[in-house]
Amino acid sequence: MKTKSKKKTKPVIGRPTKYEPKYCKMLITHMAKGYSFESFGGTIDIATSTVSLWANGSKTVTPVRDFSVAKKLAFDKSRVFWEKQGLDGMWAEEGDRKINPTIWIFNMKNRFGWRDKVENTTEVQLKPYIIKKRNGDEVELGMKEEDGEGEDDE
């Protein structure tokens, strides 16, 4: 005699989600216009922290896969928007709308992690020192790195 196994389901705990599948396309459209991910919640009357949970999840919340993918695409669209703003402003003719390059660069650094190239160089100053042979006959000059320590007297 076969027994049917009853599949246990986890009880639903907490408030029902406010997530709707239409938010994926809305997020992509929103960010393609240059708006930030963080401002999207304001357009749909949902807290930014909740919108972030849909995209990223947490220890207790599983991210919404479609929304997480939409967020990645939306960031790509936002980058295109802002790069286009820079290019359009860079090539503007006299009398056209101009972009402030400092503001544009600052924006790109903050939004997309752009960084100035940093070259690290190290300077070492050497000073001459004297080596005295134990028999006192010969004196040789050498070089050593400055370390601020005094010389030993014999």
Tab-separated table of C-alpha atoms in Angstrom:
chain	number	residue	atom	x	y	z
A	1	MET	CA	0.000	0.000	0.000
A	2	LYS	CA	1.415	3.336	-1.074
A	3	THR	CA	1.168	6.326	1.137
A	4	LYS	CA	1.000	9.787	-0.262
A	5	SER	CA	3.614	12.071	1.159
A	6	LYS	CA	2.373	15.410	2.209
A	7	LYS	CA	4.708	18.190	1.217
A	8	LYS	CA	5.232	20.653	4.025
A	9	THR	CA	5.044	24.281	3.048
A	10	LYS	CA	6.615	27.092	4.963
A	11	PRO	CA	4.141	29.471	6.504
A	12	VAL	CA	4.197	32.959	5.030
A	13	ILE	CA	5.525	35.368	7.597
A	14	GLY	CA	5.364	39.120	7.329
A	15	ARG	CA	3.585	41.609	5.173
A	16	PRO	CA	2.751	40.740	1.546
A	17	THR	CA	5.198	42.228	-0.952
A	18	LYS	CA	4.364	45.394	-2.828
A	19	TYR	CA	6.500	44.207	-5.735
A	20	GLU	CA	4.846	44.093	-9.151
A	21	PRO	CA	6.486	42.713	-12.319
A	22	LYS	CA	5.795	45.998	-14.161
A	23	TYR	CA	8.434	47.644	-11.939
A	24	CYS	CA	11.203	46.009	-14.002
A	25	LYS	CA	10.389	47.978	-17.153
A	26	MET	CA	9.612	51.096	-15.118
A	27	LEU	CA	13.045	50.943	-13.442
A	28	ILE	CA	14.838	50.550	-16.779
A	29	THR	CA	12.923	53.504	-18.267
A	30	HIS	CA	13.547	55.609	-15.144
A	31	MET	CA	17.304	55.060	-15.136
A	32	ALA	CA	17.616	55.362	-18.934
A	33	LYS	CA	16.572	58.999	-18.434
A	34	GLY	CA	19.541	59.529	-16.097
A	35	TYR	CA	17.744	59.127	-12.790
A	36	SER	CA	19.343	57.089	-10.020
A	37	PHE	CA	18.311	53.687	-8.699
A	38	GLU	CA	17.837	55.299	-5.294
A	39	SER	CA	15.238	57.749	-6.628
A	40	PHE	CA	13.098	55.041	-8.238
A	41	GLY	CA	11.236	54.262	-5.012
A	42	GLY	CA	9.976	57.844	-4.922
A	43	THR	CA	8.333	57.415	-8.315
A	44	ILE	CA	6.352	54.355	-7.189
A	45	ASP	CA	5.767	55.427	-3.565
A	46	ILE	CA	7.911	52.628	-2.131
A	47	ALA	CA	10.808	53.150	0.286
A	48	THR	CA	14.273	52.906	-1.264
A	49	SER	CA	15.188	50.251	1.314
A	50	THR	CA	12.338	48.044	0.078
A	51	VAL	CA	13.299	48.534	-3.568
A	52	SER	CA	16.880	47.583	-2.663
A	53	LEU	CA	15.645	44.393	-0.998
A	54	TRP	CA	13.831	43.410	-4.206
A	55	ALA	CA	17.056	43.808	-6.152
A	56	ASN	CA	19.709	42.655	-3.677
A	57	GLY	CA	17.953	40.603	-1.027
A	58	SER	CA	19.179	40.256	2.537
A	59	LYS	CA	19.714	37.509	5.111
A	60	THR	CA	15.962	37.049	5.390
A	61	VAL	CA	14.688	38.246	1.988
A	62	THR	CA	15.357	36.509	-1.303
A	63	PRO	CA	15.888	38.990	-4.153
A	64	VAL	CA	13.346	39.079	-6.970
A	65	ARG	CA	15.364	37.608	-9.844
A	66	ASP	CA	13.676	39.581	-12.647
A	67	PHE	CA	14.038	42.831	-10.740
A	68	SER	CA	17.692	42.105	-9.973
A	69	VAL	CA	18.371	41.560	-13.688
A	70	ALA	CA	16.390	44.714	-14.545
A	71	LYS	CA	18.551	46.707	-12.112
A	72	LYS	CA	21.717	45.611	-13.922
A	73	LEU	CA	20.286	46.590	-17.303
A	74	ALA	CA	18.994	49.873	-15.863
A	75	PHE	CA	22.499	50.778	-14.657
A	76	ASP	CA	23.838	50.093	-18.150
A	77	LYS	CA	21.144	52.354	-19.630
A	78	SER	CA	21.967	55.067	-17.085
A	79	ARG	CA	25.643	54.903	-18.028
A	80	VAL	CA	24.727	55.333	-21.705
A	81	PHE	CA	22.596	58.361	-20.819
A	82	TRP	CA	25.389	60.048	-18.859
A	83	GLU	CA	28.124	59.231	-21.361
A	84	LYS	CA	25.907	60.669	-24.100
A	85	GLN	CA	25.453	63.847	-22.039
A	86	GLY	CA	29.222	64.197	-21.869
A	87	LEU	CA	29.726	63.591	-25.570
A	88	ASP	CA	26.889	65.924	-26.556
A	89	GLY	CA	28.254	68.644	-24.300
A	90	MET	CA	31.800	68.133	-25.485
A	91	TRP	CA	30.875	68.689	-29.142
A	92	ALA	CA	28.297	71.449	-28.639
A	93	GLU	CA	28.391	74.323	-31.131
A	94	GLU	CA	28.455	77.925	-29.962
A	95	GLY	CA	25.015	78.922	-28.659
A	96	ASP	CA	23.943	75.320	-27.958
A	97	ARG	CA	23.405	73.933	-24.489
A	98	LYS	CA	26.810	73.386	-22.867
A	99	ILE	CA	27.731	70.908	-20.180
A	100	ASN	CA	30.025	71.843	-17.314
A	101	PRO	CA	32.891	69.320	-17.692
A	102	THR	CA	33.796	69.453	-13.995
A	103	ILE	CA	30.258	68.550	-12.978
A	104	TRP	CA	30.050	65.803	-15.624
A	105	ILE	CA	33.357	64.218	-14.554
A	106	PHE	CA	32.374	64.423	-10.876
A	107	ASN	CA	29.047	62.745	-11.712
A	108	MET	CA	30.727	59.923	-13.647
A	109	LYS	CA	33.264	59.327	-10.862
A	110	ASN	CA	30.529	59.019	-8.262
A	111	ARG	CA	28.021	57.017	-10.303
A	112	PHE	CA	30.333	54.633	-12.118
A	113	GLY	CA	33.534	54.449	-10.105
A	114	TRP	CA	35.730	56.453	-12.471
A	115	ARG	CA	39.062	57.283	-10.865
A	116	ASP	CA	41.983	59.544	-11.681
A	117	LYS	CA	45.133	57.701	-12.615
A	118	VAL	CA	47.454	57.739	-9.614
A	119	GLU	CA	51.144	57.134	-10.097
A	120	ASN	CA	53.023	56.082	-7.003
A	121	THR	CA	56.674	57.036	-6.842
A	122	THR	CA	59.120	56.583	-4.026
A	123	GLU	CA	62.194	58.725	-3.545
A	124	VAL	CA	65.115	57.458	-1.558
A	125	GLN	CA	67.914	59.820	-0.614
A	126	LEU	CA	71.302	58.277	-0.078
A	127	LYS	CA	74.081	59.910	1.883
A	128	PRO	CA	77.751	58.986	1.871
A	129	TYR	CA	79.247	57.229	4.822
A	130	ILE	CA	82.725	56.067	5.722
A	131	ILE	CA	83.808	52.555	6.463
A	132	LYS	CA	86.957	52.303	8.526
A	133	LYS	CA	88.907	49.101	8.393
A	134	ARG	CA	89.785	47.676	11.774
A	135	ASN	CA	93.488	48.137	11.141
A	136	GLY	CA	92.849	51.843	10.342
A	137	ASP	CA	94.844	51.747	7.086
A	138	GLU	CA	92.061	52.087	4.547
A	139	VAL	CA	88.967	54.274	4.315
A	140	GLU	CA	86.192	53.395	1.851
A	141	LEU	CA	83.208	55.481	0.836
A	142	GLY	CA	79.826	53.860	0.539
A	143	MET	CA	76.172	54.897	0.312
A	144	LYS	CA	73.338	54.171	2.672
A	145	GLU	CA	69.680	55.107	2.950
A	146	GLU	CA	68.978	58.029	5.275
A	147	ASP	CA	67.363	56.750	8.426
A	148	GLY	CA	68.028	59.575	10.837
A	149	GLU	CA	70.286	57.451	13.066
A	150	GLY	CA	73.617	58.828	14.238
A	151	GLU	CA	76.992	57.363	13.322
A	152	ASP	CA	78.889	55.118	15.725
A	153	ASP	CA	82.123	56.562	17.106
A	154	GLU	CA	85.026	54.260	17.817
